[in-house]
Short mmCIF file of C-alpha atoms in Angstrom, two decimals:
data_model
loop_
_atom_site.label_atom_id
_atom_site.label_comp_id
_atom_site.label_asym_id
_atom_site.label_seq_id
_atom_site.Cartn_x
_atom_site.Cartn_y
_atom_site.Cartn_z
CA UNK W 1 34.33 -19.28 -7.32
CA UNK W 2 35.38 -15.57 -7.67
CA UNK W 3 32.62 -14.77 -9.99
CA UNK W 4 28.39 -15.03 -9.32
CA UNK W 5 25.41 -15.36 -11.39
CA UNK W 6 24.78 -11.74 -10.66
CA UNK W 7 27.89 -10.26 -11.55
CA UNK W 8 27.65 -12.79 -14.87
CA UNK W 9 24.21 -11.08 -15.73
CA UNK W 10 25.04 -7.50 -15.02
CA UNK W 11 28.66 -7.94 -16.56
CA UNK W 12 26.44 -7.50 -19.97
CA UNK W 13 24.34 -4.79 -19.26
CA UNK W 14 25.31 -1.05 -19.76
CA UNK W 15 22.04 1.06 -18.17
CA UNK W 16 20.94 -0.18 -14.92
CA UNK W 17 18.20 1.13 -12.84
CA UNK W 18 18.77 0.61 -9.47
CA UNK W 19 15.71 0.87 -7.83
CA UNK W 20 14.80 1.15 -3.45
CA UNK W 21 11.92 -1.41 -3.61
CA UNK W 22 10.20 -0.71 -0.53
CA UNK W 23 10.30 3.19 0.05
CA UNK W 24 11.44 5.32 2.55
CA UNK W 25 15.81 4.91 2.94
CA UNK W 26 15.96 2.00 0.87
CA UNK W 27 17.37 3.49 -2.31
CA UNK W 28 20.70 4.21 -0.02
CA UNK W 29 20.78 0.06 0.58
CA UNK W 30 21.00 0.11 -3.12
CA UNK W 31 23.91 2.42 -3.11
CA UNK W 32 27.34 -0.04 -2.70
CA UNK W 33 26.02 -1.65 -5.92
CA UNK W 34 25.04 1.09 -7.67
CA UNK W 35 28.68 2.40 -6.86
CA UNK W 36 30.37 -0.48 -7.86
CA UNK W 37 28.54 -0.68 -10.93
CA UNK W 38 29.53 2.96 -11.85
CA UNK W 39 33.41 1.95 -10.92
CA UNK W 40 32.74 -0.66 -13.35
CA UNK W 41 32.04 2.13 -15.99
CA UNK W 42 28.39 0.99 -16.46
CA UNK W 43 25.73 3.95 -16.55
CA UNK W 44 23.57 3.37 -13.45
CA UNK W 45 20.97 5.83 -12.25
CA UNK W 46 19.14 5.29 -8.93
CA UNK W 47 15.42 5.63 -8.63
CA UNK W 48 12.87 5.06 -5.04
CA UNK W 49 9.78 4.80 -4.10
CA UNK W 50 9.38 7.93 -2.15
CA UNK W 51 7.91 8.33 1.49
CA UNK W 52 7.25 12.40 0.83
CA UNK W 53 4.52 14.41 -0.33
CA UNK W 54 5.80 14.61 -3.69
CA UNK W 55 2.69 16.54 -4.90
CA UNK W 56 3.86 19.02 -3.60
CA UNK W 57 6.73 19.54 -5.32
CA UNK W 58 7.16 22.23 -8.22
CA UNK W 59 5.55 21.20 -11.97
CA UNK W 60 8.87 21.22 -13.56
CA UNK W 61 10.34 18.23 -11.00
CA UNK W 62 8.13 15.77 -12.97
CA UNK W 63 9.37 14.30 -15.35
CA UNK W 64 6.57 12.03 -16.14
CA UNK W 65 3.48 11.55 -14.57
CA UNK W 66 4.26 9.56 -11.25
CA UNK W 67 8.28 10.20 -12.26
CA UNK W 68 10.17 13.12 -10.29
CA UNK W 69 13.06 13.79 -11.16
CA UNK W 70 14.88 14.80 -7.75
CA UNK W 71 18.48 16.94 -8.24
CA UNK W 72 20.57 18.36 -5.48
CA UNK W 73 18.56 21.71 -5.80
CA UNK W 74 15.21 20.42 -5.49
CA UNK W 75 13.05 22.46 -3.20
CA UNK W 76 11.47 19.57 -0.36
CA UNK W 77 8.16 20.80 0.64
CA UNK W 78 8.76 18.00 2.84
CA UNK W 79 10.58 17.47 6.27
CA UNK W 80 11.62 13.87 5.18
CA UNK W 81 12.62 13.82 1.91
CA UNK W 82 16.02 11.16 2.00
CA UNK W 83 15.74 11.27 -1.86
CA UNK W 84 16.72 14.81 -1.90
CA UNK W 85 19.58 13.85 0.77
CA UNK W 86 20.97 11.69 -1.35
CA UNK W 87 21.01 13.43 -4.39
CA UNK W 88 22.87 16.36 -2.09
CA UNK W 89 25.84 13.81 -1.12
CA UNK W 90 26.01 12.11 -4.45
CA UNK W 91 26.88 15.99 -6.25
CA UNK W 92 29.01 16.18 -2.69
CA UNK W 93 31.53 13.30 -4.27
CA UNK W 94 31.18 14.37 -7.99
CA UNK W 95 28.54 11.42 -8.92
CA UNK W 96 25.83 11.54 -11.48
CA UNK W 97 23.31 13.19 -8.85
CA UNK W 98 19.93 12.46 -10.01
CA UNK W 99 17.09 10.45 -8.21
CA UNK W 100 14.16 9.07 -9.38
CA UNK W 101 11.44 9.29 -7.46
CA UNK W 102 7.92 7.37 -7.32
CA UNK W 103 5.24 8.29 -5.28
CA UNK W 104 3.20 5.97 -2.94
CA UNK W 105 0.72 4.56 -5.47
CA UNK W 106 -0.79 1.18 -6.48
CA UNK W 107 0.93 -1.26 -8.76
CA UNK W 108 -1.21 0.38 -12.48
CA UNK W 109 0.25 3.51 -12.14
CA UNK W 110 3.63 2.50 -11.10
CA UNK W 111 4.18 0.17 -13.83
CA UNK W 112 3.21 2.72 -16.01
CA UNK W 113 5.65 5.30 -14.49
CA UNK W 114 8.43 2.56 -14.89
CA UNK W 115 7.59 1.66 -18.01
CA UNK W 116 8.01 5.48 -19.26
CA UNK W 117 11.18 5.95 -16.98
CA UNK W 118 12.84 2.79 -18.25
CA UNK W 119 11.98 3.65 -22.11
CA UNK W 120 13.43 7.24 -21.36
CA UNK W 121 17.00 6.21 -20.01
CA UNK W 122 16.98 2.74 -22.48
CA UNK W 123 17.43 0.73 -19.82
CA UNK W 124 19.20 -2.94 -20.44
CA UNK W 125 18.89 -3.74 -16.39
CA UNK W 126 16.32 -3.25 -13.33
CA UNK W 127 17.83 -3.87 -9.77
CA UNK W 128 15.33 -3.46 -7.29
CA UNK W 129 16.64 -3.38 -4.01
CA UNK W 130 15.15 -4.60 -0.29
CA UNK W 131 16.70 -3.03 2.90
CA UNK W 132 15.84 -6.10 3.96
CA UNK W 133 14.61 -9.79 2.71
CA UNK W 134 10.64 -9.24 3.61
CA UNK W 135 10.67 -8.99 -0.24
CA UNK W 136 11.51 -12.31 -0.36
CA UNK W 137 8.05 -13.40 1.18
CA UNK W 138 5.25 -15.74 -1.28
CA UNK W 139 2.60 -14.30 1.12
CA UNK W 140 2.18 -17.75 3.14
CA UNK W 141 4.90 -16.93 6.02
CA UNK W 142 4.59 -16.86 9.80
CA UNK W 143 5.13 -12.87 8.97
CA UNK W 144 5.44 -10.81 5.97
CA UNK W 145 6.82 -7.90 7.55
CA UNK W 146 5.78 -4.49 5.26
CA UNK W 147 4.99 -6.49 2.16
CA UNK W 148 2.60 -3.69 0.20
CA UNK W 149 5.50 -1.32 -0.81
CA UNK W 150 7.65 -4.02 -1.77
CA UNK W 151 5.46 -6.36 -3.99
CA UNK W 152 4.08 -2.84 -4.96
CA UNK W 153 7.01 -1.89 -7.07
CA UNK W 154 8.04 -6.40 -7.61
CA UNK W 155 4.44 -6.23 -9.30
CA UNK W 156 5.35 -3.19 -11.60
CA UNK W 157 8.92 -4.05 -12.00
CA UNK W 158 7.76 -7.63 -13.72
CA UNK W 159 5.72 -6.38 -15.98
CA UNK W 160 8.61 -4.78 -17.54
CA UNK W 161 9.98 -5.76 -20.89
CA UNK W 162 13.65 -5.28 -19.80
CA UNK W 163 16.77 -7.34 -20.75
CA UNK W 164 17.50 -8.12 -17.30
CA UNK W 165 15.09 -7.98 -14.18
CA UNK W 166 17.09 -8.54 -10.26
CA UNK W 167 15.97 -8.12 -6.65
CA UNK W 168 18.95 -7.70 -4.64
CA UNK W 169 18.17 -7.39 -0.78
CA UNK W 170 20.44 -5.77 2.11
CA UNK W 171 20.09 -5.98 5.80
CA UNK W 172 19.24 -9.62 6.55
CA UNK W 173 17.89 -9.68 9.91
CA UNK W 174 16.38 -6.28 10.06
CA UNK W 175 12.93 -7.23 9.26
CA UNK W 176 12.93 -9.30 12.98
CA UNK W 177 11.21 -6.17 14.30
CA UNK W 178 8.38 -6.44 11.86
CA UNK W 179 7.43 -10.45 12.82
CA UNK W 180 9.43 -11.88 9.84
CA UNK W 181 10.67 -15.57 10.93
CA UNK W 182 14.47 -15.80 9.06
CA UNK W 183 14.65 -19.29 8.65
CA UNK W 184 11.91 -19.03 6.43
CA UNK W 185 13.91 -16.37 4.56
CA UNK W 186 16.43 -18.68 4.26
CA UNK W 187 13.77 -21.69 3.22
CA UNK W 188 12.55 -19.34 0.34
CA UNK W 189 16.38 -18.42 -0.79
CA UNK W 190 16.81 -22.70 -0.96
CA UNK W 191 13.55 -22.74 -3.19
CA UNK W 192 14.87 -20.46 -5.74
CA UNK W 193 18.51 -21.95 -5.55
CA UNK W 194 15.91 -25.09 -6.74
CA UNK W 195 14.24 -22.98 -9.26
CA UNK W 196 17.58 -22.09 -10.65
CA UNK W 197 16.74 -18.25 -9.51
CA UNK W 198 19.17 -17.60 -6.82
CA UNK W 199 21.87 -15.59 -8.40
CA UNK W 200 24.10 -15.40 -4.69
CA UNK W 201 25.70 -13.34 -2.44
CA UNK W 202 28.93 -10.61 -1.77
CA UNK W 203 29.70 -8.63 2.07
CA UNK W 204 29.37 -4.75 1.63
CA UNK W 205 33.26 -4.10 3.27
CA UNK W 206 34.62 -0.88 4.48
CA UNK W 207 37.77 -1.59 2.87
CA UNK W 208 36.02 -1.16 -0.37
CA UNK W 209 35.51 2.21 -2.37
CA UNK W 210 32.05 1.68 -2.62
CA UNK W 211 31.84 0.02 0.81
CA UNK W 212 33.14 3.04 2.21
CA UNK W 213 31.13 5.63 0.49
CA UNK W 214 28.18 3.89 1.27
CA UNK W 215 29.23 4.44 5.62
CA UNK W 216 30.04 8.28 5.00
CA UNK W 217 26.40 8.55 2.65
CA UNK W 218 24.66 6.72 5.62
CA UNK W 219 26.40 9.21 7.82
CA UNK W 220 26.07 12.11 5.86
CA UNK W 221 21.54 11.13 5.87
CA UNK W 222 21.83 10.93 10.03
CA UNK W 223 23.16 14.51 9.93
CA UNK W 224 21.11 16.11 7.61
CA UNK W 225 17.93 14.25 9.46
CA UNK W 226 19.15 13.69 13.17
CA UNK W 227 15.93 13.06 14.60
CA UNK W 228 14.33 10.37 12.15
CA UNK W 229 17.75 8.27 10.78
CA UNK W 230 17.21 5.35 9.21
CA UNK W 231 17.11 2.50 11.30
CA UNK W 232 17.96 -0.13 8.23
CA UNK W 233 20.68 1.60 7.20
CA UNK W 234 22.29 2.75 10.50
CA UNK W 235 21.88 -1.23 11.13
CA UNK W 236 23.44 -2.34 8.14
CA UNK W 237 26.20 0.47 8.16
CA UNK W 238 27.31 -0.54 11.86
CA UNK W 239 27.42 -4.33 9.95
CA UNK W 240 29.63 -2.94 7.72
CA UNK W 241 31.69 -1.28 10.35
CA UNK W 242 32.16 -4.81 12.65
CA UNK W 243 29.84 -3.79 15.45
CA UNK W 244 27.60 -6.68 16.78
CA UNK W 245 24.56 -6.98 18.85
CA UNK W 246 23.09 -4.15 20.44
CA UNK W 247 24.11 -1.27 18.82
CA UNK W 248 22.63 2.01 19.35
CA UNK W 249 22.44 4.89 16.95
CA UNK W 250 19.00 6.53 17.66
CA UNK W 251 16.67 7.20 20.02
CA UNK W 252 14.18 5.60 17.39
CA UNK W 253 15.49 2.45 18.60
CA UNK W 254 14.40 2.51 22.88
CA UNK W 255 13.00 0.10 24.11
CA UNK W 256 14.03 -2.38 21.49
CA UNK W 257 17.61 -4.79 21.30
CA UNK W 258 18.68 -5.02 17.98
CA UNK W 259 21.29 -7.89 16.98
CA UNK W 260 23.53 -6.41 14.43
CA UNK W 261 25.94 -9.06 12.82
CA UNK W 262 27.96 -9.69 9.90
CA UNK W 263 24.85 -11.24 8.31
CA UNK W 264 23.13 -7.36 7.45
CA UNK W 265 26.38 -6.83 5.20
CA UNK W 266 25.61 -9.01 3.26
CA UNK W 267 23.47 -8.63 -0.43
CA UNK W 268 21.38 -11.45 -1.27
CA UNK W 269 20.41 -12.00 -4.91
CA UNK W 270 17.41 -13.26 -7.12
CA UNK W 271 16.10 -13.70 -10.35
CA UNK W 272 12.84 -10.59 -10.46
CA UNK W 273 10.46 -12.24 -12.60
CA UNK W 274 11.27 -15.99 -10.65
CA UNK W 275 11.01 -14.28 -7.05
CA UNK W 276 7.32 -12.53 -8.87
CA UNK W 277 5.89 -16.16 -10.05
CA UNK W 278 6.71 -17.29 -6.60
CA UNK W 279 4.58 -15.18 -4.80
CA UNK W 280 1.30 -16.65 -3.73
CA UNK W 281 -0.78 -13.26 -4.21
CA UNK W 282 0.77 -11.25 -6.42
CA UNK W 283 -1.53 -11.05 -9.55
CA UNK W 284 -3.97 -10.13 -7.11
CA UNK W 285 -2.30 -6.33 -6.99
CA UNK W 286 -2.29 -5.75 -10.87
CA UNK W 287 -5.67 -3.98 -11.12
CA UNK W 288 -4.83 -1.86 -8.07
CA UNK W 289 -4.49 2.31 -8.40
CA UNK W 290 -4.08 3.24 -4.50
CA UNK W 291 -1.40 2.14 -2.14
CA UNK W 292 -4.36 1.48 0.42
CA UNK W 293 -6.01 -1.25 -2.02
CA UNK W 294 -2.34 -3.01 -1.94
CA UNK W 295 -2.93 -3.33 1.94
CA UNK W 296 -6.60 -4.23 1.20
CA UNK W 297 -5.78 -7.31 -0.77
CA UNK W 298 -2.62 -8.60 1.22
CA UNK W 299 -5.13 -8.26 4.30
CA UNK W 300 -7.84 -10.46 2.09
CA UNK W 301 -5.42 -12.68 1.40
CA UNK W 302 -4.01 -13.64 4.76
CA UNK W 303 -7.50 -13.88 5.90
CA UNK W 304 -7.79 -17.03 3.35
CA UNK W 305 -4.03 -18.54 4.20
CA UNK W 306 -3.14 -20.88 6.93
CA UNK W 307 0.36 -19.57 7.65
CA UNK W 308 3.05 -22.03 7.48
CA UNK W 309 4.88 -22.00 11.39
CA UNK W 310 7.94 -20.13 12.32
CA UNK W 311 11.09 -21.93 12.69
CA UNK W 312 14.21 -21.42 15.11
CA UNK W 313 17.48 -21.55 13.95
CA UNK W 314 19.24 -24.54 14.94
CA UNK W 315 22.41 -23.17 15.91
#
């Protein structure tokens, strides 16, 4: 009862990648784990599929091609650049303060990049990590939410030849905004508890090291960049902290009524390469280059799909 399937699979690994899945903030949703992996005394570096203009960025950032390598001194040549903010608080508490950063390309290249980054820090585990569960969509949904980013880096993830391949997703709920119906969440989480992929699920608490850091790095990211926070994150922090329903952080947020709950604290896991074979479209992406063909070919293929109807909870 006190152990999981995740914790069983990661218990053997030394070198984890954990990896924000769908861009922007979502590398910090990764952070608890990442954190308690480190307490652990496993080697875990944290990578994300950047927002920025990283082609701007000095020559010597890159590590590889489509790899920056992001340290607390990195020069941002632009105004959102939440890799850079983390890398800041993570030399702030003494932590191993790189961040790995991707740009906004198709699935070819990315794989690629991964490929290089995970041969380069011999790497025994991926984590990629939703703020969210709209990674947790086969394509045939009422709603997919913002699926390219996402099934962007699943896509390039999968292809990796890596012990140990994990989608861990944080912020259940939040994806309401962007038409995705949660009982079907929870419908595809009961198909890959069938498939013998679901690997279960552990609350984020304050009362935790890790729990805590994760409120003051969440903090620390609305201070640094007051006018565009993170509306995942501030969601899933104010979780964390026992507020419920409509909590307001930001500005970002008028106009809208959130429903923050214990449920956003909460990490769901999966099984990478079972979560990849589930989804209806995804071999469709492996050809792509540029992020706009990803949208291209999800747009082609909900043209073709009839989507299966949203459900209510019953409750």
């Amino acid at each position: 009862m006190f152990g999981s399937p995740l914790s069983a699979r990661l218990e053997r690994c030394s070198r984890i990648l954990v990896a924000g899945a769908g861009g922007g903030s979502d590398v910090y949703a990764g952070l608890p784990l990442a954190l308690t992996l480190r307490e652990a005394g496993k080697k875990v570096h944290l990578a994300n599929l950047s927002f920025s203009h990283l082609d701007a960025l000095d020559l010597d950032v890159w590590l590889f091609e489509d790899v920056a390598e992001i340290r607390p001194d990195t020069e941002a040549r632009d105004w959102y650049f939440p890799e850079g903010c983390l890398a800041r608080w993570l030399a702030m508490h003494g932590q191993p303060s790189t961040v790995y950063a991707f740009p906004k390309v198709g699935v070819r290249p990315l794989q690629a990049a991964y490929a290089k980054l995970a041969a380069y820090l011999d790497l025994d585990a991926v984590v990629l990590v939703d703020g969210g569960t709209d990674i947790l969509m086969r394509g045939d949904e009422a709603g997919l939410g913002t699926p390219a980013d996402d099934m962007t880096s699943l896509a390039a993830a999968h292809a990796l030849d890596v012990p140990e391949k994990i989608v861990a997703c944080l912020g259940f709920g939040v994806d309401a905004y962007h038409g995705v119906n949660h009982a079907q969440v929870l419908e595809n989480l009961a198909a890959l508890e069938r498939d013998g992929a679901y690997l279960g699920a552990f609350s984020v608490s304050r009362s935790t090291k890790a729990g805590a850091l994760y409120l003051d790095a969440v903090a620390h990211a609305q201070a640094e960049l007051p006018a565009y926070p993170s509306i995942v994150n501030g969601s899933i922090a104010a979780a964390v902290r026992g507020e419920f329903g409509d909590v307001r952080f930001t500005d970002r947020t008028k106009g809208s009524e959130l429903f923050v709950n214990p449920l956003m604290a909460i990490y769901f896991a999966v099984d990478l390469d079972a979560l990849a074979r589930r989804s209806l479209y995804l071999d469709r992406l492996q050809d792509t280059v540029l992020m706009r063909q990803v949208h291209s070919v999800i747009e082609a293929f909900r043209d073709e799909v009839t989507p299966r109807p949203p459900k209510a909870f019953p409750h």
